[in-house]
PDB file of C-alpha atoms in Angstrom:
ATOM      1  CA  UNK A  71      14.221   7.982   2.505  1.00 36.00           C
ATOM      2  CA  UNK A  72      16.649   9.853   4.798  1.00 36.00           C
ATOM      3  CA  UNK A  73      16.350   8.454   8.577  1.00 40.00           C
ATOM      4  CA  UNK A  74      16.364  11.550  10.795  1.00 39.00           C
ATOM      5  CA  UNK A  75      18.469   9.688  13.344  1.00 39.00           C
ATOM      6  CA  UNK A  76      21.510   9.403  12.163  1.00 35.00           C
ATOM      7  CA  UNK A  77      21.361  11.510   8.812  1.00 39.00           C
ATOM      8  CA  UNK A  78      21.819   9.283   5.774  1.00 43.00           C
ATOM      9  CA  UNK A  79      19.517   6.545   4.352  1.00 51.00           C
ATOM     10  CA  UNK A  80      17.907   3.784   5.447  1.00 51.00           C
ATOM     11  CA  UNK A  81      19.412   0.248   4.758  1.00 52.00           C
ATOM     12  CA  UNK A  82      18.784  -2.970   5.922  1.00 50.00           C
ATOM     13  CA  UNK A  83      21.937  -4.472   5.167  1.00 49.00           C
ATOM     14  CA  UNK A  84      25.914  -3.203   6.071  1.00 47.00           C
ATOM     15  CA  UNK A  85      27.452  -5.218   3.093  1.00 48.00           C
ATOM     16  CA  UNK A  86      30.108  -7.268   4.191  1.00 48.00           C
ATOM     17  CA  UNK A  87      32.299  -9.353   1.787  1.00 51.00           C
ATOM     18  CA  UNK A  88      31.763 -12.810   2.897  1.00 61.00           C
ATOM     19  CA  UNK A  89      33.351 -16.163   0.871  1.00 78.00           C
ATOM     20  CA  UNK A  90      31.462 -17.431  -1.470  1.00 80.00           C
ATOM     21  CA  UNK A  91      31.728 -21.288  -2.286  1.00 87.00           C
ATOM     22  CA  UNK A  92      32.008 -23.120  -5.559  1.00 88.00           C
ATOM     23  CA  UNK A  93      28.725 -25.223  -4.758  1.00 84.00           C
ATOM     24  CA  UNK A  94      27.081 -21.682  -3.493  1.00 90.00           C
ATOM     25  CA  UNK A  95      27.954 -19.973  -6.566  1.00 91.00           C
ATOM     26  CA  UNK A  96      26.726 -23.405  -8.654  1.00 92.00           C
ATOM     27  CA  UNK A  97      23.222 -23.097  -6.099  1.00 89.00           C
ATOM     28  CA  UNK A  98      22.991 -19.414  -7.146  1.00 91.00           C
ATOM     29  CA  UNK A  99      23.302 -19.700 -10.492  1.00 92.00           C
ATOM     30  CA  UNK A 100      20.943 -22.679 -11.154  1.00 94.00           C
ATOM     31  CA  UNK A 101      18.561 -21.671  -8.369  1.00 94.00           C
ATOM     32  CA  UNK A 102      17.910 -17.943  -8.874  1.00 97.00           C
ATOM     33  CA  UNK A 103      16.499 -18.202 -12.547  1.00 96.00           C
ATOM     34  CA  UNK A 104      13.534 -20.333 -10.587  1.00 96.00           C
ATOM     35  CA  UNK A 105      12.724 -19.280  -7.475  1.00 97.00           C
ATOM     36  CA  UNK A 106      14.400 -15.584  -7.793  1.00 97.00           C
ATOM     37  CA  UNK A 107      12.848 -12.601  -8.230  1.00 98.00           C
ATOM     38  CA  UNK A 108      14.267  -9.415  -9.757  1.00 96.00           C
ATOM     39  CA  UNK A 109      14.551  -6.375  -8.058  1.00 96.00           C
ATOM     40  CA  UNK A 110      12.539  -3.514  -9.962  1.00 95.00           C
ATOM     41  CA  UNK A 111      11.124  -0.210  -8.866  1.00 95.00           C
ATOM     42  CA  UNK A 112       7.552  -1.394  -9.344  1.00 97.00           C
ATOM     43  CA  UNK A 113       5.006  -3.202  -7.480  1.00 98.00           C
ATOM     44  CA  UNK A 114       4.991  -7.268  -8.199  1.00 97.00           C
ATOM     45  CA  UNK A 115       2.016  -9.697  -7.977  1.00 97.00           C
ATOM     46  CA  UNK A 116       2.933 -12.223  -5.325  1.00 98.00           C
ATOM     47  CA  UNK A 117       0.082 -14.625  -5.741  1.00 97.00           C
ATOM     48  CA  UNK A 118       1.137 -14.557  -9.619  1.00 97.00           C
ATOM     49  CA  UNK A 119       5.015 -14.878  -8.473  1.00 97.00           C
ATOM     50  CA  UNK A 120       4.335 -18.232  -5.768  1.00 98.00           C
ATOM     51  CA  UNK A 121       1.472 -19.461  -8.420  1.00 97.00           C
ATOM     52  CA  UNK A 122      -1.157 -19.625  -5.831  1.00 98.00           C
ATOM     53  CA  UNK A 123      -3.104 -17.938  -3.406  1.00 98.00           C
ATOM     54  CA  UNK A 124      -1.769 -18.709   0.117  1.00 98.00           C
ATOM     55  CA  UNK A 125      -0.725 -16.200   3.043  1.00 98.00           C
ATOM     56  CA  UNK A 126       2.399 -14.369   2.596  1.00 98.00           C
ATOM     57  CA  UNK A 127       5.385 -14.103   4.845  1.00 98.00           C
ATOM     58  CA  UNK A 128       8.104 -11.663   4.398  1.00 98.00           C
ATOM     59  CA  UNK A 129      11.617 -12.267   6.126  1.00 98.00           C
ATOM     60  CA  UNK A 130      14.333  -9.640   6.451  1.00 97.00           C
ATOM     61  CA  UNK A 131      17.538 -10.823   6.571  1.00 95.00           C
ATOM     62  CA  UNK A 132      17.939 -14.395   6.670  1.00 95.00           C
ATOM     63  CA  UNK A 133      21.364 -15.397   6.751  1.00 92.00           C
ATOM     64  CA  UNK A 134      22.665 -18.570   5.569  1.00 93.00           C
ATOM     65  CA  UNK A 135      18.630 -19.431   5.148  1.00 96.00           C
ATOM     66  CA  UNK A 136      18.827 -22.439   7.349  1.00 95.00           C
ATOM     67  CA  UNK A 137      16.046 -21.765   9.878  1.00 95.00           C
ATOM     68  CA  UNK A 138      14.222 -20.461   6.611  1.00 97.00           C
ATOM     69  CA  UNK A 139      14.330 -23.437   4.389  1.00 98.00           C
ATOM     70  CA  UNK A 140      13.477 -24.966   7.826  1.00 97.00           C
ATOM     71  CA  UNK A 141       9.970 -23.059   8.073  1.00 98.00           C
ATOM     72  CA  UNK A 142       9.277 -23.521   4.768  1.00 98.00           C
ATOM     73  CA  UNK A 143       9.403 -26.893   4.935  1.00 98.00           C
ATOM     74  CA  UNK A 144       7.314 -27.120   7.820  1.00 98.00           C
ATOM     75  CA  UNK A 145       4.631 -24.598   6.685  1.00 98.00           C
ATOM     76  CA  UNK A 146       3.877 -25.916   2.965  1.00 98.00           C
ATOM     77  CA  UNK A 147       0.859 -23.554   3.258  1.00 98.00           C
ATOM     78  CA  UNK A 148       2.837 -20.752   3.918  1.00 98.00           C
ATOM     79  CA  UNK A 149       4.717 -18.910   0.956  1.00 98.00           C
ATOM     80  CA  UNK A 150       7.811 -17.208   2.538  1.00 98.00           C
ATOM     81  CA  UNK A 151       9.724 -14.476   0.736  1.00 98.00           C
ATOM     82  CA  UNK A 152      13.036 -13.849   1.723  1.00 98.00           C
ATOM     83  CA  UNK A 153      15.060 -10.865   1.456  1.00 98.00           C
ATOM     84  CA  UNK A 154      18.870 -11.073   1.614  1.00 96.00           C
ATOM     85  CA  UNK A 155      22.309  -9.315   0.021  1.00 93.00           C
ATOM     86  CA  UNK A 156      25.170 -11.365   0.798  1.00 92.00           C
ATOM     87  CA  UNK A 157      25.976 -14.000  -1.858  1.00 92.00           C
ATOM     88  CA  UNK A 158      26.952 -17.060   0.217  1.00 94.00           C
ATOM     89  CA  UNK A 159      23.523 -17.178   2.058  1.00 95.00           C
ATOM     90  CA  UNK A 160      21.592 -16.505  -1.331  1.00 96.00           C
ATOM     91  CA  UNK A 161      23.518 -19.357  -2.520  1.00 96.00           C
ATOM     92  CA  UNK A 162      23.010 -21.864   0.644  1.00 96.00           C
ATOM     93  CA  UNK A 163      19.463 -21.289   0.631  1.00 97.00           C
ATOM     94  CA  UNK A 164      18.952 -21.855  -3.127  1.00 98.00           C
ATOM     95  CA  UNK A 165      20.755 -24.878  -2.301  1.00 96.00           C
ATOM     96  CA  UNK A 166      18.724 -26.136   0.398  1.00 97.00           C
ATOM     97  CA  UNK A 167      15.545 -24.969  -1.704  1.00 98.00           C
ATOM     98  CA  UNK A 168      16.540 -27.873  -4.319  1.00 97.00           C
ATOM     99  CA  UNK A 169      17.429 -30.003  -1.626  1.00 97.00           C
ATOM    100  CA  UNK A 170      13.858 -29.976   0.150  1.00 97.00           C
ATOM    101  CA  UNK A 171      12.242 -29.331  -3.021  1.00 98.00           C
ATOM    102  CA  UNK A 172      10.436 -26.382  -1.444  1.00 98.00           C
ATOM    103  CA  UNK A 173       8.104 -25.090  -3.986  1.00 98.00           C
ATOM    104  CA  UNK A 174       7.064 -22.029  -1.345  1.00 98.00           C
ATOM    105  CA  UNK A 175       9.554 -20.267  -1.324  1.00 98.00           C
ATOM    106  CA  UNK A 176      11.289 -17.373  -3.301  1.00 98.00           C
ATOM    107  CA  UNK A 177      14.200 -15.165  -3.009  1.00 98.00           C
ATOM    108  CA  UNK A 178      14.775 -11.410  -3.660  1.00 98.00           C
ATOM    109  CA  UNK A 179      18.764 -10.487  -3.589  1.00 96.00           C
ATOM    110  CA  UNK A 180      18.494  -6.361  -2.513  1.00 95.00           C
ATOM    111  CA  UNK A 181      18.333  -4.306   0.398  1.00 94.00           C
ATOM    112  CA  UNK A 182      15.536  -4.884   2.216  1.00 95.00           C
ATOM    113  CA  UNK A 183      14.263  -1.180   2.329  1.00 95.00           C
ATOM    114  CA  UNK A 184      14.529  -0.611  -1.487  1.00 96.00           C
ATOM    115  CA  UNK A 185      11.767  -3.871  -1.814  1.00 97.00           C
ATOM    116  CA  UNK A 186       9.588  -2.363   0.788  1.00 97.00           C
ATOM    117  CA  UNK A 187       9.636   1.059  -0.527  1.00 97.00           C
ATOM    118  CA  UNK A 188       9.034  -0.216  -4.454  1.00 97.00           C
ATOM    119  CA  UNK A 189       7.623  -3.580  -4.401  1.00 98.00           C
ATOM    120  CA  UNK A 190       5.351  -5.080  -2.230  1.00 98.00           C
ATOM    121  CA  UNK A 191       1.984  -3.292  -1.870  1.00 98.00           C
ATOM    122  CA  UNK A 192      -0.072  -2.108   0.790  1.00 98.00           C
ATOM    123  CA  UNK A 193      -1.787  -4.535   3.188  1.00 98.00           C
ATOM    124  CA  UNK A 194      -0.335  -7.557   1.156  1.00 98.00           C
ATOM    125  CA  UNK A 195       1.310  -9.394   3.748  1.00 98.00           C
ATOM    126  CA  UNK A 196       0.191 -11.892   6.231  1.00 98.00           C
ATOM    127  CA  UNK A 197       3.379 -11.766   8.903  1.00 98.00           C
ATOM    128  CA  UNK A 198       7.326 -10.317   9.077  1.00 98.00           C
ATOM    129  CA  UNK A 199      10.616 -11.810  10.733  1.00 98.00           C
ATOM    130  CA  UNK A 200      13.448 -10.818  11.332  1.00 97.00           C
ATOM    131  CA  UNK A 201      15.376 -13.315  13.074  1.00 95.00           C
ATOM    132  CA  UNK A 202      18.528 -12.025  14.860  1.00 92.00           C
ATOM    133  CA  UNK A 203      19.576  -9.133  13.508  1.00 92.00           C
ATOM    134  CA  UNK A 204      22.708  -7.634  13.429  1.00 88.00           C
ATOM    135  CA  UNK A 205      22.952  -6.139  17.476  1.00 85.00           C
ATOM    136  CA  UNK A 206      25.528  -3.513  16.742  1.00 75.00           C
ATOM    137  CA  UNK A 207      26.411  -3.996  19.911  1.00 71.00           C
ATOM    138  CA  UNK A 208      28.845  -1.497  20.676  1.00 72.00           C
ATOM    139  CA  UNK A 209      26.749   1.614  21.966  1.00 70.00           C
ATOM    140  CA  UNK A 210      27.915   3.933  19.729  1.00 69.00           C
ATOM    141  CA  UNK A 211      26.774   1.782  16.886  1.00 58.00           C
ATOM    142  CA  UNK A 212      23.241   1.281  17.919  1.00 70.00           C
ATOM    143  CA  UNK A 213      21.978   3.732  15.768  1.00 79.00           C
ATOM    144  CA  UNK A 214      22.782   1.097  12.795  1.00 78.00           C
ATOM    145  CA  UNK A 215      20.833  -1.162  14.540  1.00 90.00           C
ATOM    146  CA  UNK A 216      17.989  -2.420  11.553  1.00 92.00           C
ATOM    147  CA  UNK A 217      14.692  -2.190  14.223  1.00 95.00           C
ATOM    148  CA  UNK A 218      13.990   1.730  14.569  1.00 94.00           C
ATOM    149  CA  UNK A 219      11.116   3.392  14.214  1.00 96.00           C
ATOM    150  CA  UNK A 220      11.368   4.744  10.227  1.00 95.00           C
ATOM    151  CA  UNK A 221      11.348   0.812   9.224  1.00 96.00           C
ATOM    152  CA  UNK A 222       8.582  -0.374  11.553  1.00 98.00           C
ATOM    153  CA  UNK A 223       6.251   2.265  10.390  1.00 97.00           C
ATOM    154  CA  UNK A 224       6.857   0.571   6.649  1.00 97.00           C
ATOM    155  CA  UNK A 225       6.246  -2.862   7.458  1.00 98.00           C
ATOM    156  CA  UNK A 226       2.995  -1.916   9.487  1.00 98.00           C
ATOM    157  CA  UNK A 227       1.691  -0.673   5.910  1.00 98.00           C
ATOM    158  CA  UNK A 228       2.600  -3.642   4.118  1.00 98.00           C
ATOM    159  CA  UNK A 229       0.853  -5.990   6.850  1.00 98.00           C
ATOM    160  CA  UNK A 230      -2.625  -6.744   6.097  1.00 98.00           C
ATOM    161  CA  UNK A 231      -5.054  -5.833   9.554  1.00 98.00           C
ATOM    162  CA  UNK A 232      -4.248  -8.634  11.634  1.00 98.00           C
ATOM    163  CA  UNK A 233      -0.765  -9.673  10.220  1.00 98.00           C
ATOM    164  CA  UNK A 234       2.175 -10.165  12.635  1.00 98.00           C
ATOM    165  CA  UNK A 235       5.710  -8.979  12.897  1.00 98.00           C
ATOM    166  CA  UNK A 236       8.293 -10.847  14.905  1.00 98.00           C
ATOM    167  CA  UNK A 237      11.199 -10.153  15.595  1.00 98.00           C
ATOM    168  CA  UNK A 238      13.930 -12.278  18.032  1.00 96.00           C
ATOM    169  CA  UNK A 239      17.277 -11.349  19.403  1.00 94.00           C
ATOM    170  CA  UNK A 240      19.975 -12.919  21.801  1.00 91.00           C
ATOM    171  CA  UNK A 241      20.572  -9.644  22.707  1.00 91.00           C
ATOM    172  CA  UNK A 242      18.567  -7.904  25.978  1.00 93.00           C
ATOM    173  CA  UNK A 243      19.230  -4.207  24.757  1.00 93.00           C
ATOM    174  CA  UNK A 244      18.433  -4.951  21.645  1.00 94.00           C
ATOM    175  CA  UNK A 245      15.307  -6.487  22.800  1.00 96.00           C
ATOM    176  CA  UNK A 246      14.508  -3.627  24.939  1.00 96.00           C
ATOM    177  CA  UNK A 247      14.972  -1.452  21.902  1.00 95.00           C
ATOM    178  CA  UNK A 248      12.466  -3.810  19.945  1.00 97.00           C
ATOM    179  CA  UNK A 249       9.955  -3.432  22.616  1.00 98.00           C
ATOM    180  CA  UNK A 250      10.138   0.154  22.885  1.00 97.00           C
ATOM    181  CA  UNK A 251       9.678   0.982  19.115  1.00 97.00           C
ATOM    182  CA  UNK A 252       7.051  -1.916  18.523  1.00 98.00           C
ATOM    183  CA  UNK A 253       5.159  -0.574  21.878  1.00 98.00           C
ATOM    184  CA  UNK A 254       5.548   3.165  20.498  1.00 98.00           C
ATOM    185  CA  UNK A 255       3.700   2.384  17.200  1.00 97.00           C
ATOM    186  CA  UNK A 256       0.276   3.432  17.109  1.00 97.00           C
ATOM    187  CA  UNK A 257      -1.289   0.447  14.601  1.00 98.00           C
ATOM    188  CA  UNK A 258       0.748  -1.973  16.433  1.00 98.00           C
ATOM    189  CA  UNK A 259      -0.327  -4.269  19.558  1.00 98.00           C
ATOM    190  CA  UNK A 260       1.072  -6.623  21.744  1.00 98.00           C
ATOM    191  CA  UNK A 261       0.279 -10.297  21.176  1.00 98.00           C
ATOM    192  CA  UNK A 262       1.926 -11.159  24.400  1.00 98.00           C
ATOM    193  CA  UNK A 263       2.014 -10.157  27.878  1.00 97.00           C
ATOM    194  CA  UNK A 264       5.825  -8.997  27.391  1.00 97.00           C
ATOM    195  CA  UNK A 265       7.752 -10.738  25.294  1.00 98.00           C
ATOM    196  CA  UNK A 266       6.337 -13.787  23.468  1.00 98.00           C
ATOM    197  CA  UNK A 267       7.375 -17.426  24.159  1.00 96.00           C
ATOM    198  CA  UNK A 268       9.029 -19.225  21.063  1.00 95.00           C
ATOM    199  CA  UNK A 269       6.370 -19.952  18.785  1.00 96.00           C
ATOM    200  CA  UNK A 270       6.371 -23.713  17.106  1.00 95.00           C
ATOM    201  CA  UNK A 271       7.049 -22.097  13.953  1.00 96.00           C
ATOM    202  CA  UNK A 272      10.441 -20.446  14.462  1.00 96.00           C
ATOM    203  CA  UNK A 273      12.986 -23.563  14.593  1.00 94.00           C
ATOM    204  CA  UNK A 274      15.722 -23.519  17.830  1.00 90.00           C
ATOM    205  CA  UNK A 275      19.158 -23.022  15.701  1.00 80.00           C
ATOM    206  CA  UNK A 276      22.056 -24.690  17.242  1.00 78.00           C
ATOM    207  CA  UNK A 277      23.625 -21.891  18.284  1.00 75.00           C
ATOM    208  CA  UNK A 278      20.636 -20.448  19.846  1.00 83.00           C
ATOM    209  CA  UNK A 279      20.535 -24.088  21.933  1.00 83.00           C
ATOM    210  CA  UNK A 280      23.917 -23.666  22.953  1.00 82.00           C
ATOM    211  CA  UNK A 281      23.404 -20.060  24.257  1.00 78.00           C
ATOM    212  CA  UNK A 282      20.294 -21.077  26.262  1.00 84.00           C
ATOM    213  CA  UNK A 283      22.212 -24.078  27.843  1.00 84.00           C
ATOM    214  CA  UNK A 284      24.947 -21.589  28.929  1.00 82.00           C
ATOM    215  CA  UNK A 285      22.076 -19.279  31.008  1.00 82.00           C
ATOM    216  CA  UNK A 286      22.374 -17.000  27.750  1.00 85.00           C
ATOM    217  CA  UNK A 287      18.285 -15.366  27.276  1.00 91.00           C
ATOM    218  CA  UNK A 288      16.430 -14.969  23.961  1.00 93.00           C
ATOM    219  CA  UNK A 289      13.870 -12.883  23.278  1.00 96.00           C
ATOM    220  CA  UNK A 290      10.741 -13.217  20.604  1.00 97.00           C
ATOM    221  CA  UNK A 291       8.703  -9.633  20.346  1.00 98.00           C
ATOM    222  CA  UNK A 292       5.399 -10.654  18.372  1.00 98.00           C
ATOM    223  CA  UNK A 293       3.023  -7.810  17.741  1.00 98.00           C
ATOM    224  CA  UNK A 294      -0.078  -7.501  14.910  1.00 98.00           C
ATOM    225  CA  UNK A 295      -1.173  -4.964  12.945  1.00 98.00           C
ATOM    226  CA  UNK A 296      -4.580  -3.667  14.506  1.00 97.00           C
TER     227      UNK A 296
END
Protein backbone atom coordinates (compact mmCIF):
# COMPACT_ATOMS: atom_id res chain seq x y z
CA UNK A 1 0.00 0.00 0.00
CA UNK A 2 1.36 3.43 -1.03
CA UNK A 3 0.92 6.06 2.01
CA UNK A 4 -0.36 9.26 0.38
CA UNK A 5 1.80 11.30 2.75
CA UNK A 6 4.92 10.99 1.83
CA UNK A 7 4.66 8.90 -1.53
CA UNK A 8 6.24 5.47 -1.13
CA UNK A 9 5.13 2.48 1.03
CA UNK A 10 4.29 1.86 4.24
CA UNK A 11 6.89 0.23 6.66
CA UNK A 12 7.10 -0.24 10.10
CA UNK A 13 10.64 -0.65 10.40
CA UNK A 14 13.85 1.76 8.92
CA UNK A 15 16.37 -1.23 8.95
CA UNK A 16 19.32 -0.38 10.69
CA UNK A 17 22.39 -2.72 10.91
CA UNK A 18 22.77 -3.32 14.52
CA UNK A 19 25.60 -6.01 16.13
CA UNK A 20 24.57 -9.09 16.51
CA UNK A 21 26.13 -11.30 19.39
CA UNK A 22 27.46 -14.82 19.37
CA UNK A 23 24.89 -15.89 22.22
CA UNK A 24 22.07 -13.79 20.10
CA UNK A 25 22.84 -15.53 17.02
CA UNK A 26 23.06 -19.09 19.24
CA UNK A 27 19.28 -17.70 20.88
CA UNK A 28 18.10 -17.17 17.27
CA UNK A 29 18.99 -20.12 15.88
CA UNK A 30 17.79 -22.56 18.61
CA UNK A 31 14.81 -20.38 19.53
CA UNK A 32 13.14 -19.48 16.22
CA UNK A 33 12.46 -23.17 15.01
CA UNK A 34 10.02 -23.15 18.36
CA UNK A 35 8.46 -20.24 19.08
CA UNK A 36 8.96 -18.54 15.41
CA UNK A 37 6.65 -18.13 12.95
CA UNK A 38 7.25 -17.77 9.21
CA UNK A 39 6.33 -14.97 7.33
CA UNK A 40 3.86 -16.01 4.39
CA UNK A 41 1.35 -14.10 2.35
CA UNK A 42 -1.57 -15.98 3.87
CA UNK A 43 -3.70 -15.80 6.81
CA UNK A 44 -2.36 -18.09 9.97
CA UNK A 45 -4.45 -19.71 12.77
CA UNK A 46 -3.23 -18.18 16.00
CA UNK A 47 -5.11 -20.32 18.44
CA UNK A 48 -3.54 -23.37 16.36
CA UNK A 49 0.03 -21.43 16.38
CA UNK A 50 -0.01 -20.64 20.67
CA UNK A 51 -1.91 -24.24 21.07
CA UNK A 52 -4.73 -22.78 22.95
CA UNK A 53 -7.45 -20.52 23.03
CA UNK A 54 -6.51 -17.40 25.07
CA UNK A 55 -6.74 -13.54 24.08
CA UNK A 56 -4.30 -12.32 21.66
CA UNK A 57 -1.92 -9.43 21.88
CA UNK A 58 -0.04 -8.07 19.02
CA UNK A 59 3.18 -5.85 19.64
CA UNK A 60 4.88 -3.74 16.98
CA UNK A 61 8.23 -3.23 17.41
CA UNK A 62 9.68 -4.50 20.44
CA UNK A 63 13.19 -3.89 20.65
CA UNK A 64 15.57 -5.86 22.56
CA UNK A 65 12.10 -7.69 23.92
CA UNK A 66 12.87 -6.95 27.50
CA UNK A 67 9.66 -5.24 28.67
CA UNK A 68 8.05 -8.05 26.39
CA UNK A 69 9.40 -11.17 27.88
CA UNK A 70 8.54 -9.04 30.98
CA UNK A 71 4.62 -9.02 30.17
CA UNK A 72 4.62 -12.27 29.16
CA UNK A 73 5.75 -13.47 32.11
CA UNK A 74 3.41 -11.63 34.08
CA UNK A 75 0.29 -12.33 31.92
CA UNK A 76 0.56 -16.31 31.46
CA UNK A 77 -3.04 -15.92 30.18
CA UNK A 78 -2.14 -13.66 27.68
CA UNK A 79 -0.48 -14.96 24.33
CA UNK A 80 1.66 -12.04 22.98
CA UNK A 81 2.90 -11.96 19.40
CA UNK A 82 5.67 -9.93 18.65
CA UNK A 83 6.71 -8.38 15.55
CA UNK A 84 10.32 -7.28 15.03
CA UNK A 85 13.27 -7.00 12.08
CA UNK A 86 16.46 -6.37 13.62
CA UNK A 87 18.43 -9.54 14.48
CA UNK A 88 19.96 -8.71 17.89
CA UNK A 89 16.49 -8.11 19.55
CA UNK A 90 14.99 -11.31 17.77
CA UNK A 91 17.86 -12.98 19.28
CA UNK A 92 17.66 -11.39 23.02
CA UNK A 93 14.15 -12.15 23.24
CA UNK A 94 14.43 -15.79 22.07
CA UNK A 95 16.92 -15.81 24.69
CA UNK A 96 14.97 -14.54 27.45
CA UNK A 97 11.95 -16.76 26.10
CA UNK A 98 14.18 -19.95 27.17
CA UNK A 99 15.25 -18.23 30.09
CA UNK A 100 11.61 -17.66 31.62
CA UNK A 101 10.39 -20.60 29.90
CA UNK A 102 7.55 -18.53 28.47
CA UNK A 103 5.35 -20.85 26.64
CA UNK A 104 3.03 -17.59 25.46
CA UNK A 105 4.83 -16.16 23.45
CA UNK A 106 5.88 -16.22 19.68
CA UNK A 107 7.90 -14.26 17.33
CA UNK A 108 7.39 -13.14 13.68
CA UNK A 109 10.85 -11.60 12.11
CA UNK A 110 9.17 -9.05 9.12
CA UNK A 111 7.94 -5.72 8.75
CA UNK A 112 5.21 -5.15 10.66
CA UNK A 113 2.86 -3.89 7.79
CA UNK A 114 3.53 -6.90 5.46
CA UNK A 115 1.98 -9.28 8.67
CA UNK A 116 -0.93 -7.00 9.03
CA UNK A 117 -1.73 -6.73 5.46
CA UNK A 118 -1.29 -10.84 4.84
CA UNK A 119 -1.60 -12.55 8.05
CA UNK A 120 -3.61 -11.91 10.81
CA UNK A 121 -7.38 -11.79 10.12
CA UNK A 122 -10.08 -9.56 10.77
CA UNK A 123 -11.33 -8.94 14.33
CA UNK A 124 -8.72 -11.54 15.68
CA UNK A 125 -7.02 -9.58 18.14
CA UNK A 126 -7.69 -8.75 21.68
CA UNK A 127 -5.15 -5.50 22.18
CA UNK A 128 -1.91 -3.66 20.21
CA UNK A 129 1.38 -1.93 21.61
CA UNK A 130 3.65 -0.22 20.46
CA UNK A 131 5.95 0.81 23.03
CA UNK A 132 8.25 3.76 22.12
CA UNK A 133 8.56 4.05 18.79
CA UNK A 134 11.05 5.46 16.83
CA UNK A 135 10.20 9.66 17.39
CA UNK A 136 11.93 10.81 14.26
CA UNK A 137 12.42 13.61 15.99
CA UNK A 138 13.83 15.97 13.70
CA UNK A 139 10.71 17.78 12.05
CA UNK A 140 11.44 17.11 8.78
CA UNK A 141 11.47 13.44 9.53
CA UNK A 142 8.14 13.16 11.16
CA UNK A 143 6.54 11.94 8.30
CA UNK A 144 8.56 8.50 9.01
CA UNK A 145 7.14 8.56 12.16
CA UNK A 146 5.32 4.66 12.42
CA UNK A 147 1.74 6.17 14.14
CA UNK A 148 -0.17 7.88 11.07
CA UNK A 149 -3.33 7.45 10.06
CA UNK A 150 -2.89 4.61 6.98
CA UNK A 151 -1.55 2.12 9.90
CA UNK A 152 -4.15 2.90 12.57
CA UNK A 153 -6.96 2.32 10.22
CA UNK A 154 -5.30 -1.46 9.81
CA UNK A 155 -4.95 -2.32 13.26
CA UNK A 156 -8.61 -1.07 14.05
CA UNK A 157 -9.66 -4.03 11.58
CA UNK A 158 -7.62 -6.55 13.11
CA UNK A 159 -8.97 -5.62 16.76
CA UNK A 160 -11.89 -7.54 17.76
CA UNK A 161 -14.98 -4.83 19.08
CA UNK A 162 -13.69 -3.95 22.30
CA UNK A 163 -9.88 -4.64 21.83
CA UNK A 164 -7.34 -1.93 22.79
CA UNK A 165 -4.43 -0.24 21.18
CA UNK A 166 -1.74 1.45 23.20
CA UNK A 167 0.67 3.14 22.34
CA UNK A 168 3.51 5.15 24.76
CA UNK A 169 6.16 7.64 23.92
CA UNK A 170 8.80 9.83 25.85
CA UNK A 171 8.23 12.12 23.33
CA UNK A 172 5.31 15.13 23.78
CA UNK A 173 4.99 15.76 19.89
CA UNK A 174 4.95 12.53 19.23
CA UNK A 175 2.30 12.04 21.73
CA UNK A 176 0.35 14.85 20.43
CA UNK A 177 0.59 13.23 17.05
CA UNK A 178 -0.74 9.87 18.66
CA UNK A 179 -3.63 11.65 20.10
CA UNK A 180 -4.60 13.40 17.10
CA UNK A 181 -4.70 10.33 14.72
CA UNK A 182 -6.19 7.91 17.47
CA UNK A 183 -8.90 10.86 18.27
CA UNK A 184 -9.46 11.29 14.32
CA UNK A 185 -10.45 7.59 13.83
CA UNK A 186 -13.97 7.00 13.58
CA UNK A 187 -14.14 3.16 15.28
CA UNK A 188 -11.77 4.33 17.81
CA UNK A 189 -12.57 5.81 21.47
CA UNK A 190 -10.87 7.14 24.23
CA UNK A 191 -10.41 4.92 27.29
CA UNK A 192 -9.09 7.83 29.21
CA UNK A 193 -9.85 11.29 29.95
CA UNK A 194 -6.55 12.39 27.96
CA UNK A 195 -3.89 10.39 28.08
CA UNK A 196 -4.00 7.16 30.14
CA UNK A 197 -2.02 6.56 33.38
CA UNK A 198 0.56 3.59 33.14
CA UNK A 199 -1.36 0.58 33.24
CA UNK A 200 0.04 -2.42 35.69
CA UNK A 201 0.67 -4.31 32.68
CA UNK A 202 3.28 -2.26 30.81
CA UNK A 203 6.60 -2.72 33.04
CA UNK A 204 8.66 0.87 33.97
CA UNK A 205 12.06 0.17 31.85
CA UNK A 206 15.06 1.63 33.42
CA UNK A 207 15.52 4.11 31.18
CA UNK A 208 12.03 5.24 31.27
CA UNK A 209 12.72 5.54 35.40
CA UNK A 210 15.61 7.53 34.83
CA UNK A 211 13.83 10.00 32.45
CA UNK A 212 10.91 10.47 34.89
CA UNK A 213 13.38 11.14 37.82
CA UNK A 214 15.02 13.86 35.64
CA UNK A 215 11.30 15.82 35.20
CA UNK A 216 11.39 14.00 31.66
CA UNK A 217 7.12 13.13 30.86
CA UNK A 218 5.77 9.89 29.34
CA UNK A 219 2.83 9.45 27.74
CA UNK A 220 0.40 6.12 27.41
CA UNK A 221 -2.56 6.80 24.62
CA UNK A 222 -5.05 3.75 25.24
CA UNK A 223 -8.06 3.71 22.98
CA UNK A 224 -10.63 0.52 22.02
CA UNK A 225 -12.13 -0.46 19.14
CA UNK A 226 -15.96 0.49 19.44
Amino acid sequence: MENPAFGRAIRSFVLRQGHLSAGQQRAMDEGMPKWGIDYQPTVINLEQAFGRQAPKVLEIGFGMGGATAEIAAANPAIDYLGVEVHSPGVGNLCKLIAEKELSNLRIIRHDAVEVLDNMLADGSLDGVHIFFPDPWHKKRHNKRRLIQAALVEKLVKKLKPGGYLHAATDWEDYAIQIMEVFSATSDLANSADGYAPRPDYRPLTKFEARGIKLGHGVWDIIFRRK
